[in-house]
Tab-separated table of C-alpha atoms in Angstrom:
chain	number	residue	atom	x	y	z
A	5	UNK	CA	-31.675	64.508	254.980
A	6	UNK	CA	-32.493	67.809	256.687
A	7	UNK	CA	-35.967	68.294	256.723
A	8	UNK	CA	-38.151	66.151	258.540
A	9	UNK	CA	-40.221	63.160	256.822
A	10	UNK	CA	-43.026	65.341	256.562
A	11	UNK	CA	-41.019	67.678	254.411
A	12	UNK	CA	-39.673	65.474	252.394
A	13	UNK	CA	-42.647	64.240	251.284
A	14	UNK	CA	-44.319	67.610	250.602
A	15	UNK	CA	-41.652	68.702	248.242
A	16	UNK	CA	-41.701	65.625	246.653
A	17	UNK	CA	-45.391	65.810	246.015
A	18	UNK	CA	-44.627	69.286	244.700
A	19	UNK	CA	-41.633	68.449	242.472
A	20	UNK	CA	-43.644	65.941	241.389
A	21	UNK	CA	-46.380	67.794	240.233
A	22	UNK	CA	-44.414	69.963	238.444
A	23	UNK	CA	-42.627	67.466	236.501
A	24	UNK	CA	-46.083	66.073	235.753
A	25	UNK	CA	-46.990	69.405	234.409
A	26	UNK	CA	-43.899	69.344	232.517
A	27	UNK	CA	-44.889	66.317	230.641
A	28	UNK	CA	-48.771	67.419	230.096
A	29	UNK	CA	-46.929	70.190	228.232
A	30	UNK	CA	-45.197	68.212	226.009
A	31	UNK	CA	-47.744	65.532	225.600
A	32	UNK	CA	-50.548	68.525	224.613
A	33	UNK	CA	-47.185	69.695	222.102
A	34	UNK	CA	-47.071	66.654	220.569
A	35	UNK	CA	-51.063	66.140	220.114
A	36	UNK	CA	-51.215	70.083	218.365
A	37	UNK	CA	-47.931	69.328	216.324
A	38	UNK	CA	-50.033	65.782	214.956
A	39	UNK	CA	-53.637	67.956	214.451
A	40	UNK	CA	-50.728	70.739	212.600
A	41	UNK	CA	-49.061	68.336	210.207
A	42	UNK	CA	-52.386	66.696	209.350
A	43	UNK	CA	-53.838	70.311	208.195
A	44	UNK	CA	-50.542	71.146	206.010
A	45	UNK	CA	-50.495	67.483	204.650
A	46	UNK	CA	-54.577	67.612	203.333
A	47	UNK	CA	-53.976	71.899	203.169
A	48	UNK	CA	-50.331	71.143	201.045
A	49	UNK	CA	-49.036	73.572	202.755
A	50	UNK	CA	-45.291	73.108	202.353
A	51	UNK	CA	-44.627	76.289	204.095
A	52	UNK	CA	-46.165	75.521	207.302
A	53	UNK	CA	-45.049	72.244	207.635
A	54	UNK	CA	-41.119	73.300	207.264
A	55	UNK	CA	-42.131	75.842	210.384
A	56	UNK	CA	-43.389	72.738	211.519
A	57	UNK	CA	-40.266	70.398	211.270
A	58	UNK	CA	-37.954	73.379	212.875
A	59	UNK	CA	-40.293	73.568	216.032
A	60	UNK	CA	-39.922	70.010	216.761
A	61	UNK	CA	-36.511	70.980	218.694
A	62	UNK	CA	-38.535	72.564	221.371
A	63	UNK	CA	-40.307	69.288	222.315
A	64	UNK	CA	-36.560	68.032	221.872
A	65	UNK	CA	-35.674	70.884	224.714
A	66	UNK	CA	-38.596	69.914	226.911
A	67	UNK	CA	-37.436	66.203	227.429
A	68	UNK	CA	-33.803	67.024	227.964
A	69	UNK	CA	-35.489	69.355	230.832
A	70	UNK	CA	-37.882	66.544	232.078
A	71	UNK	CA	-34.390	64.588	231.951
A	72	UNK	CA	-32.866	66.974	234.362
A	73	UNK	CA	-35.713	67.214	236.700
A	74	UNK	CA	-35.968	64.029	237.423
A	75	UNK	CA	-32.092	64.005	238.119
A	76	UNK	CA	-32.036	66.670	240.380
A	77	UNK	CA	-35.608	65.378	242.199
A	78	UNK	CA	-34.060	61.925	242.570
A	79	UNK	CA	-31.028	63.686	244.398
A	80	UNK	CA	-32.630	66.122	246.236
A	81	UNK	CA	-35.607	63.844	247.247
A	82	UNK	CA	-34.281	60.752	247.419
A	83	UNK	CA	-38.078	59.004	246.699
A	84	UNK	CA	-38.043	55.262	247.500
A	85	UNK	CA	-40.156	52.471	246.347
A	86	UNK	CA	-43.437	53.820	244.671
A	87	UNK	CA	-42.432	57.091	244.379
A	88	UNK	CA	-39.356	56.308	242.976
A	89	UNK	CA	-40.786	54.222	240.128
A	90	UNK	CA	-43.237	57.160	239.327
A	91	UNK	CA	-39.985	59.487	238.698
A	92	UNK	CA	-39.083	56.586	236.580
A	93	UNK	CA	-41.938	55.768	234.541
A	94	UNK	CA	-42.153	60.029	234.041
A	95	UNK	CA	-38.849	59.803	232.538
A	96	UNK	CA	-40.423	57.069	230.231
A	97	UNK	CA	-43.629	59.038	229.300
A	98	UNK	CA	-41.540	62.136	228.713
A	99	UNK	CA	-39.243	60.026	226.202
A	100	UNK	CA	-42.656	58.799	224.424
A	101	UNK	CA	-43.840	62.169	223.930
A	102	UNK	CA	-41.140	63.424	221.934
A	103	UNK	CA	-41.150	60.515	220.128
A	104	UNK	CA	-45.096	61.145	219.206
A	105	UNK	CA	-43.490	64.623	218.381
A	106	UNK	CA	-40.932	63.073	215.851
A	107	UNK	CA	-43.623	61.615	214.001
A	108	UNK	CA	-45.430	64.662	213.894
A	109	UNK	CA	-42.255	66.385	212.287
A	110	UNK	CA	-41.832	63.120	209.766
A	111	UNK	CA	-45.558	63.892	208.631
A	112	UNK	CA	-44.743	67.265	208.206
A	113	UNK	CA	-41.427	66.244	206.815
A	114	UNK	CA	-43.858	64.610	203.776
A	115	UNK	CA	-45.758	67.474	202.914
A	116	UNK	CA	-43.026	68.808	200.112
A	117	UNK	CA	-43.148	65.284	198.326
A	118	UNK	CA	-47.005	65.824	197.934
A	119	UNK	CA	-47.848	67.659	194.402
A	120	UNK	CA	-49.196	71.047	195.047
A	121	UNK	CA	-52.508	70.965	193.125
A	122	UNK	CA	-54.748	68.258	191.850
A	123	UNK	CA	-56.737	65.765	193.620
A	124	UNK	CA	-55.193	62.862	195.963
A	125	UNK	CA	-58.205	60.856	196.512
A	126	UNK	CA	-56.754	58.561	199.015
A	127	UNK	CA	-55.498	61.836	200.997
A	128	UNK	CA	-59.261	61.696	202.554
A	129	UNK	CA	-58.617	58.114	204.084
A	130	UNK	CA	-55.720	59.880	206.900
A	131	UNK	CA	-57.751	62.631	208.543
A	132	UNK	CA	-59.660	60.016	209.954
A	133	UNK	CA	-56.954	57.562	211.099
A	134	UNK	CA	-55.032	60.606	212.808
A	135	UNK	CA	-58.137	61.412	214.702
A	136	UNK	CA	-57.969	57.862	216.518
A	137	UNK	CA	-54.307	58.401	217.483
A	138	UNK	CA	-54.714	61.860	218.240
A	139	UNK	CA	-57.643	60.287	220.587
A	140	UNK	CA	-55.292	57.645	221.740
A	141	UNK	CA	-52.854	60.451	222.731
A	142	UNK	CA	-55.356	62.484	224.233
A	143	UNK	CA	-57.136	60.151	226.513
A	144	UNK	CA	-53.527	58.105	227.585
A	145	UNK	CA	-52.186	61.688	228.583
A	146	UNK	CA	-55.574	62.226	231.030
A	147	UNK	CA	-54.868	58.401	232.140
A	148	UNK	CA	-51.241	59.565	233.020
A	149	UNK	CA	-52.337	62.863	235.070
A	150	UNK	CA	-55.537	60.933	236.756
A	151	UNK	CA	-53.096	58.142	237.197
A	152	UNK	CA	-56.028	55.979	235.542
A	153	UNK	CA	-55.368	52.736	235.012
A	154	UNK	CA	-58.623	51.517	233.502
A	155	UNK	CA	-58.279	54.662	231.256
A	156	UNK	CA	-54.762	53.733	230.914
A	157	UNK	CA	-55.736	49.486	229.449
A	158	UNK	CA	-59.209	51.386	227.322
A	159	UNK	CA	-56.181	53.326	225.101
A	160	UNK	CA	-53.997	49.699	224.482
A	161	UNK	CA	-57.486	48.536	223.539
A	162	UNK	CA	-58.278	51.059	220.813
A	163	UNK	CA	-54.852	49.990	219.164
A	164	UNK	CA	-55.835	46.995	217.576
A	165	UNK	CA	-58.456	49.386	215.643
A	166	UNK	CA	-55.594	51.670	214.560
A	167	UNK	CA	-53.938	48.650	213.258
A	168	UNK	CA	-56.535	47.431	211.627
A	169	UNK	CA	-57.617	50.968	209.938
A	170	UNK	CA	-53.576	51.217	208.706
A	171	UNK	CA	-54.064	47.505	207.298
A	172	UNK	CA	-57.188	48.726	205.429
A	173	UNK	CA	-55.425	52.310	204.143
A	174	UNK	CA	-51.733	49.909	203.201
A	175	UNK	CA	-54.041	47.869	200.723
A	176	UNK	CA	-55.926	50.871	199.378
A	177	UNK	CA	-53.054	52.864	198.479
A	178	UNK	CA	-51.493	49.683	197.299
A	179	UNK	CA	-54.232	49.298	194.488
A	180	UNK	CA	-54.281	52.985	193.043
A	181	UNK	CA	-50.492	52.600	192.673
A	182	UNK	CA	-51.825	49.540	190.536
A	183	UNK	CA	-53.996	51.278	189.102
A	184	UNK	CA	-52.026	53.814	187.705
A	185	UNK	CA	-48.003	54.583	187.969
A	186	UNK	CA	-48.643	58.031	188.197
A	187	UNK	CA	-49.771	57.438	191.630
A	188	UNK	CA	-47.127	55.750	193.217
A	189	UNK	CA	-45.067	58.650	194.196
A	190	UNK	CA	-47.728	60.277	196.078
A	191	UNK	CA	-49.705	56.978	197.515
A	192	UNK	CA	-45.553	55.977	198.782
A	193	UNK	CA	-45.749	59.199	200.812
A	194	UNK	CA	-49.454	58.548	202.156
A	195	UNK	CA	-48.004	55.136	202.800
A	196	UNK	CA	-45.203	56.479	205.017
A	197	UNK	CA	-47.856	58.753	206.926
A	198	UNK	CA	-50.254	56.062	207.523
A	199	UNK	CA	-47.533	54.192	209.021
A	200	UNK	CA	-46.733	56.831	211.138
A	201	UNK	CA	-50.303	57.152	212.283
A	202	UNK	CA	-49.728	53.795	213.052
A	203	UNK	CA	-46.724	54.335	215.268
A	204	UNK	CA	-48.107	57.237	217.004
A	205	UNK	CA	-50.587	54.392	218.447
A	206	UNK	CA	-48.024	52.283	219.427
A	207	UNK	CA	-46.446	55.232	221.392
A	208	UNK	CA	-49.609	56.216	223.217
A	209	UNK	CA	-49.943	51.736	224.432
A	210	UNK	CA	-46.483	52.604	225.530
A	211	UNK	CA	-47.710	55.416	227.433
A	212	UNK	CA	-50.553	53.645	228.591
A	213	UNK	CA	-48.451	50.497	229.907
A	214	UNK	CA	-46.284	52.503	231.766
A	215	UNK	CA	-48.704	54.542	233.019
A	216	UNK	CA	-51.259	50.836	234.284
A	217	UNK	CA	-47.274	49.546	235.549
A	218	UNK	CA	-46.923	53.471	237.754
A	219	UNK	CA	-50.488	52.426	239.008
A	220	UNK	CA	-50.847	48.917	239.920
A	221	UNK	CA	-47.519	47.028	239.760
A	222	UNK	CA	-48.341	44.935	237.387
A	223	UNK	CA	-47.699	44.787	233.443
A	224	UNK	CA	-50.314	44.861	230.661
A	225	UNK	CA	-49.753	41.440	228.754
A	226	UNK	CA	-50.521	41.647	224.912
A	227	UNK	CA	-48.073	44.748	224.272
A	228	UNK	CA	-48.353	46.036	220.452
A	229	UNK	CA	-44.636	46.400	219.804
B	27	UNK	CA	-26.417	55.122	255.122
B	28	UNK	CA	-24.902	51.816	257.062
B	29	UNK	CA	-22.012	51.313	254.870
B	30	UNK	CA	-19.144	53.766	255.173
B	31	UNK	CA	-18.809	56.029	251.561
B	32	UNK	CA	-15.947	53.450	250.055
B	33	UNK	CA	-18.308	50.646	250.591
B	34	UNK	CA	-21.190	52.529	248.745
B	35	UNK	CA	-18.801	53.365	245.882
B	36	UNK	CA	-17.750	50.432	245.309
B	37	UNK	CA	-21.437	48.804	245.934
B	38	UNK	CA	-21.982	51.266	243.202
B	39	UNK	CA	-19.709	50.644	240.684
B	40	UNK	CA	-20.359	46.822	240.819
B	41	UNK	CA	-24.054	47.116	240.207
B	42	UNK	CA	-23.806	50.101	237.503
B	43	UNK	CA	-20.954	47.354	236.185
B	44	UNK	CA	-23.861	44.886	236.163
B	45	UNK	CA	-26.019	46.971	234.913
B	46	UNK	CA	-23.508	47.963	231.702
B	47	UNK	CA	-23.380	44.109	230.966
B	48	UNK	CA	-27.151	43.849	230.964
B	49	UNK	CA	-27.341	46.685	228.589
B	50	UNK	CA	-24.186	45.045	226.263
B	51	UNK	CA	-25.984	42.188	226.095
B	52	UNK	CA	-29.313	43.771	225.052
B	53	UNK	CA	-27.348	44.989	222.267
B	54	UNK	CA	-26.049	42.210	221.107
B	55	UNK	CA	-29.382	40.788	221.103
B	56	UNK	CA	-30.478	43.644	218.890
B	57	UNK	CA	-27.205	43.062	216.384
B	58	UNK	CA	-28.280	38.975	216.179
B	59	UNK	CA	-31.613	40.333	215.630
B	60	UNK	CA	-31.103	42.366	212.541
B	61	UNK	CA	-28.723	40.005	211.196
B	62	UNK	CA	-30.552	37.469	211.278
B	63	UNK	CA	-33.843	39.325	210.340
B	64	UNK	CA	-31.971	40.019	206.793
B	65	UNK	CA	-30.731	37.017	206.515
B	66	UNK	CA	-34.433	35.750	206.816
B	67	UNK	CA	-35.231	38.565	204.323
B	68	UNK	CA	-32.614	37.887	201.447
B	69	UNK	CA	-33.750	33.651	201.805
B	70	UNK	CA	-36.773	34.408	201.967
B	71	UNK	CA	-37.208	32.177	205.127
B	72	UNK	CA	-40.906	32.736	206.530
B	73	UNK	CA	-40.388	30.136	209.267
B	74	UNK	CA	-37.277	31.336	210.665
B	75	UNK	CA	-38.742	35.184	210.556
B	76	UNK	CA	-41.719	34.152	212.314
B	77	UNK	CA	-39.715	32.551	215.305
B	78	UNK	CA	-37.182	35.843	215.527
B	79	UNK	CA	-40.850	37.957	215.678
B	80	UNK	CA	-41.203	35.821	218.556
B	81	UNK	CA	-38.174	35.910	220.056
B	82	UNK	CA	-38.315	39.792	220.781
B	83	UNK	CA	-40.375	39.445	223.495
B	84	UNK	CA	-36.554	38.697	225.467
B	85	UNK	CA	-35.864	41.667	224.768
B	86	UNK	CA	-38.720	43.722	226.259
B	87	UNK	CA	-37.840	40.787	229.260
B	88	UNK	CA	-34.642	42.382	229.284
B	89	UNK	CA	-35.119	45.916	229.916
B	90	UNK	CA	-37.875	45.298	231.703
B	91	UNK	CA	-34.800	43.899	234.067
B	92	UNK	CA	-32.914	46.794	233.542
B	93	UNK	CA	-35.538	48.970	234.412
B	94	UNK	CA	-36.185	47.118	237.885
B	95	UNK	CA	-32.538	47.111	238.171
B	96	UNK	CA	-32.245	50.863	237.825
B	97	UNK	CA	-34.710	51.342	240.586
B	98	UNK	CA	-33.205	49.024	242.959
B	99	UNK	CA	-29.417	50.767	242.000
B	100	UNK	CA	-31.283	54.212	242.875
B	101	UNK	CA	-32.765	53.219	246.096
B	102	UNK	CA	-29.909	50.930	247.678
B	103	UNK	CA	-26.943	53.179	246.386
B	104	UNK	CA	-28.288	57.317	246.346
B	105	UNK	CA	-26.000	57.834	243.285
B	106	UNK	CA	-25.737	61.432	243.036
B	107	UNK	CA	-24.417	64.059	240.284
B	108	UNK	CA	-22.249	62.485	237.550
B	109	UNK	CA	-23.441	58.786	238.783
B	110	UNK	CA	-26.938	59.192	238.729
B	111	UNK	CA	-26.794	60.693	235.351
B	112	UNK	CA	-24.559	57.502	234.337
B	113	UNK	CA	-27.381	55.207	235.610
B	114	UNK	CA	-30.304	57.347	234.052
B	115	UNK	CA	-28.172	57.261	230.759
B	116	UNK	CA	-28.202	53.388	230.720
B	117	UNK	CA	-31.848	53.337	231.147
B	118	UNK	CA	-32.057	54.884	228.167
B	119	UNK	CA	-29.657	52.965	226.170
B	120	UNK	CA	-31.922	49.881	227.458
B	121	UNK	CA	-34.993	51.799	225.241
B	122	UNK	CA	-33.218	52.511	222.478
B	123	UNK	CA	-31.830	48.339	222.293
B	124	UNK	CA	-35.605	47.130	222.700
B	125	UNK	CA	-36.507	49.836	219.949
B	126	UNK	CA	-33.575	48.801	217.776
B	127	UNK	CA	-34.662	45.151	218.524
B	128	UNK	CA	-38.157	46.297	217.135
B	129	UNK	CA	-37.407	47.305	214.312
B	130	UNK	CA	-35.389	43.849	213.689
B	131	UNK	CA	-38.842	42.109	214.371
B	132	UNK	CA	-40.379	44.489	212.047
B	133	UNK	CA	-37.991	43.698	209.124
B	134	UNK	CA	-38.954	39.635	210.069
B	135	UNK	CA	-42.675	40.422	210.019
B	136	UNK	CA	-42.161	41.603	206.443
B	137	UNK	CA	-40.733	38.746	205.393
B	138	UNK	CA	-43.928	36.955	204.656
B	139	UNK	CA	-45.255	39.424	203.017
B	140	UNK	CA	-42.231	38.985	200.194
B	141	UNK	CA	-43.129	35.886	196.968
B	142	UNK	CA	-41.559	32.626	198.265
B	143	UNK	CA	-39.016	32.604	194.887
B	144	UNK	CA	-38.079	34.374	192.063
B	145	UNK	CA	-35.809	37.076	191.632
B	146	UNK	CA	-36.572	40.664	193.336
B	147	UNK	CA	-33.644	42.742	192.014
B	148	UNK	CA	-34.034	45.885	194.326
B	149	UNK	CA	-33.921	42.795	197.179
B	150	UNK	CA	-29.698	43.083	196.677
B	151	UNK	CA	-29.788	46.917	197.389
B	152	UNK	CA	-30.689	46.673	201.275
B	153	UNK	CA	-27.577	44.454	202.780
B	154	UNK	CA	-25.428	46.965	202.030
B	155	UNK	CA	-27.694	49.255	204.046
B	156	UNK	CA	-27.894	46.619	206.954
B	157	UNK	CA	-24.319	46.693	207.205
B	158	UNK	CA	-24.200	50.358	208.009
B	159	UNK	CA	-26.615	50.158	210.278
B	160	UNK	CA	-25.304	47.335	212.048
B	161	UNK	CA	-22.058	48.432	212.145
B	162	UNK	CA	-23.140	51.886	213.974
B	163	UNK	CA	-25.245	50.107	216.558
B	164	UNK	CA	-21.928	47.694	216.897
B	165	UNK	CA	-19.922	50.909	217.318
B	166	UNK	CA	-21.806	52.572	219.656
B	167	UNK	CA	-22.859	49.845	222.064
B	168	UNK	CA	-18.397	49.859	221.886
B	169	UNK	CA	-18.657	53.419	222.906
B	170	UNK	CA	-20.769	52.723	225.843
B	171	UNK	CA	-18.954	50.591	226.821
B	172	UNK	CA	-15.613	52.303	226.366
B	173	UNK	CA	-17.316	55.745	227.781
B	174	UNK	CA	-15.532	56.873	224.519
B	175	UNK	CA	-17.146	60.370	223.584
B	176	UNK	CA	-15.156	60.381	220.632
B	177	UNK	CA	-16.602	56.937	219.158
B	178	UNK	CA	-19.925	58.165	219.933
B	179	UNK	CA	-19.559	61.429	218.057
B	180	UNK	CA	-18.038	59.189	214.973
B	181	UNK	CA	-21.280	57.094	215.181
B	182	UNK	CA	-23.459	60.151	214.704
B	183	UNK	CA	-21.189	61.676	211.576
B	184	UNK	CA	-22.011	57.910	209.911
B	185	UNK	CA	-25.781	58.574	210.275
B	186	UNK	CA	-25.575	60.461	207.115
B	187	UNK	CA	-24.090	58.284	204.740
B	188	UNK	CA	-26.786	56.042	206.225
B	189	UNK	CA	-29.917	58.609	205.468
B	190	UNK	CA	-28.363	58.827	201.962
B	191	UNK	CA	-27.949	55.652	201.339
B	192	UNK	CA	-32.164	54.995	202.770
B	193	UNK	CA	-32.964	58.117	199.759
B	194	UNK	CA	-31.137	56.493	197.241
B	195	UNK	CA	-32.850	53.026	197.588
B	196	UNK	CA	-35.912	55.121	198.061
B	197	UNK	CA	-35.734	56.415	194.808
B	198	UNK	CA	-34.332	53.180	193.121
B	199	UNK	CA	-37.738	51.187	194.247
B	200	UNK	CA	-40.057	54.079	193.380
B	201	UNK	CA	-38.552	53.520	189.804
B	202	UNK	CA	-39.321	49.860	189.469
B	203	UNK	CA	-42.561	50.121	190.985
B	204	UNK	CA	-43.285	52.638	188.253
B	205	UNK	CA	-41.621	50.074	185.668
B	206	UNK	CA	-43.882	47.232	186.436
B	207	UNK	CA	-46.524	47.098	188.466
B	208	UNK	CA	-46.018	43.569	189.632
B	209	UNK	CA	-43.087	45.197	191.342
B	210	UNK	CA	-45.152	47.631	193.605
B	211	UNK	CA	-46.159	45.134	196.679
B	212	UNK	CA	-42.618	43.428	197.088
B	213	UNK	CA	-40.946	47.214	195.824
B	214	UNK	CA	-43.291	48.714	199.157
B	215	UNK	CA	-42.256	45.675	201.560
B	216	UNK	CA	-38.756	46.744	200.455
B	217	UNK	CA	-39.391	50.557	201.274
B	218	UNK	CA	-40.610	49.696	204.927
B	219	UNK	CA	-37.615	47.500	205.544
B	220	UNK	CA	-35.280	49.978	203.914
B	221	UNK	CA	-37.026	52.370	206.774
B	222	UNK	CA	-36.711	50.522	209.438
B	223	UNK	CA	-33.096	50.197	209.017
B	224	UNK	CA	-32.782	54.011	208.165
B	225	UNK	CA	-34.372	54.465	211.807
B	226	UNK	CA	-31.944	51.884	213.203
B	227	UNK	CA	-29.628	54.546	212.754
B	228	UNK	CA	-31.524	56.910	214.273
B	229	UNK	CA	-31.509	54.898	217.184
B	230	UNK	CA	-27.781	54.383	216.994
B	231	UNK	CA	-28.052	58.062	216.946
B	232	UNK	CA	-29.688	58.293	219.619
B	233	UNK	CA	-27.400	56.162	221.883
B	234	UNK	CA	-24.473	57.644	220.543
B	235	UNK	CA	-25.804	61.521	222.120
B	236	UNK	CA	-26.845	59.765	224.972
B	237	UNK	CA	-23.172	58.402	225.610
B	238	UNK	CA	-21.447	61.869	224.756
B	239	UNK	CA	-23.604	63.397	227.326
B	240	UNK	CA	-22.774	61.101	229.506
B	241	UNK	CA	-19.290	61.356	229.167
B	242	UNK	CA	-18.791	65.067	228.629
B	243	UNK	CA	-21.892	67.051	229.987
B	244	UNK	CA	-22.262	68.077	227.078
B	245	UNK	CA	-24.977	68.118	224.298
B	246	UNK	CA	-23.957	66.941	220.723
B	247	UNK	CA	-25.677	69.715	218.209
B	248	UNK	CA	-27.037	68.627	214.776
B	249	UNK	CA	-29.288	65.884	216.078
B	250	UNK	CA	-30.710	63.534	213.673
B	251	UNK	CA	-34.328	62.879	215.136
């Protein structure tokens, strides 16, 4: 290594930083992409949401970029120990974000199956259920900059609550298609979103466990998936 | 370093060999898994499902492992350049196996959720489907092994078939569900399974870019996710 210890460290710190920027990015992406396909899906705005599906690619870009930062800052810095596993469990978080992003695009991806006019009535049970992941997402990110880990075990906690709410929305939908057949095409799609609501809060305990791991060392028992 | 470079190579490529079997053999966890999860399915066996929904938890054991493994590799051996992008590559593979092996244990969780007996027609539609999948996570964990780019690219060009197949049975159960609607809860267990094995092979997917970049440098366009 040529620069002194001191050095070293510094740009590490720095590169670090920057990666952790990086990821903020594509975390905040992710959050406007779910708060976006929520808006076309009650909006049924089919146009929107195929701009939408195209952007996801840049979130796509973003974490092949995080991937290469962390190559070239594991070379160049050669971190050890702690630091190393933070370049590590940044890698993760990156990977989780675009994931949160693909689910995003799948809402969006439902729009077009919707019927353009007439009243959904169960289409007013989602908004709400999105805003608890979207709060998951939000808060876990702000765990993963403050390196928080009692921010970080609050998110995993709030899970259970998504889960139940998705439980709750499965057996609604479930009786209007009983109701009447002519609602089972759109209450299947609603279905689909709700369960990606749903995995959007699994995601963000993902995020959250790797972000309580970066911070203490130890793992968050109870895990959702 | 204390070792002269030969030593460190070979250091090297004994622990990324290590590291390769881990990763195999998370994989073939993850093939048992959905086997056995549709065999559960198509029986109908409750008990058996319940005990593979456990069983996962071997698999998050697993790349847990990997992941400590990957950090130890890192910090004993300084990989650089087209070995450090080998080992970051198989920490990714070890995701996508635990996420493959969840969505085996979400197939099993479903299971209960199915009547104990009589016939559920649409219930002979989804093997087929499981054998695609299957045999593209088969494939590519062959690939990875292999550090075939080619395999990996055929593995990718399958995903189709596989997305057809998932629209097809989509549309079949939306019919019977519209038929009868007795059908609609076992028709909408059927829909999540079919799902989760369309996502399998997104995973599959996944691993198979992940081993093409790995091999070549190069990205794979036209990506599924």
């Amino acid at each position: 290594m040529e620069q002194t210890q001191g050095h070293t460290l510094k740009a590490f710190d720095r590169d670090m930083a920057e990666l952790r920027e990086l990821i903020t990015d594509m975390g905040s992406f992710a959050e406007a992409a779910i708060t976006e396909a929520m808006r076309c899906l009650v909006e049924r705005d089919a146009a929107a949401a195929a701009e939408l599906v195209e952007a996801d690619v840049q979130l796509d870009d973003l974490e092949a970029e995080a991937e290469r930062r962390v190559v070239q800052l594991i070379a160049l810095r050669a971190p050890m120990a702690d630091d190393l596993r933070d370049v590590i469990a940044a890698l993760k978080i990156a990977g989780e974000c675009e994931r949160i992003g693909d689910y995003a695009k799948n809402i969006a991806r439902r729009v077009r199956r919707l019927p353009k006019k007439g009243e959904i009535e169960p289409l007013s049970l989602l908004p709400e259920m999105a805003r608890i992941a979207l709060s998951m997402v939000h808060d876990v990110l702000a765990a993963f900059v403050g390196r928080d880990a009692e921010g970080a075990k609050t998110v995993c906690a709030r899970d259970d609550a998504l889960d139940d709410f998705y439980e709750s929305i499965f057996r609604t939908l479930l009786t209007y298609m009983m109701e009447n057949s002519q609602n089972i095409g759109a209450s299947t799609t609603l279905l689909f979103v709700a369960k990606n609501l749903e995995r959007i809060g699994d995601h963000a305990t993902n995020i959250a466990e790797t972000v309580y791991f970066a911070a203490t060392g130890e793992r968050l028992v109870d895990s959702v998936n």
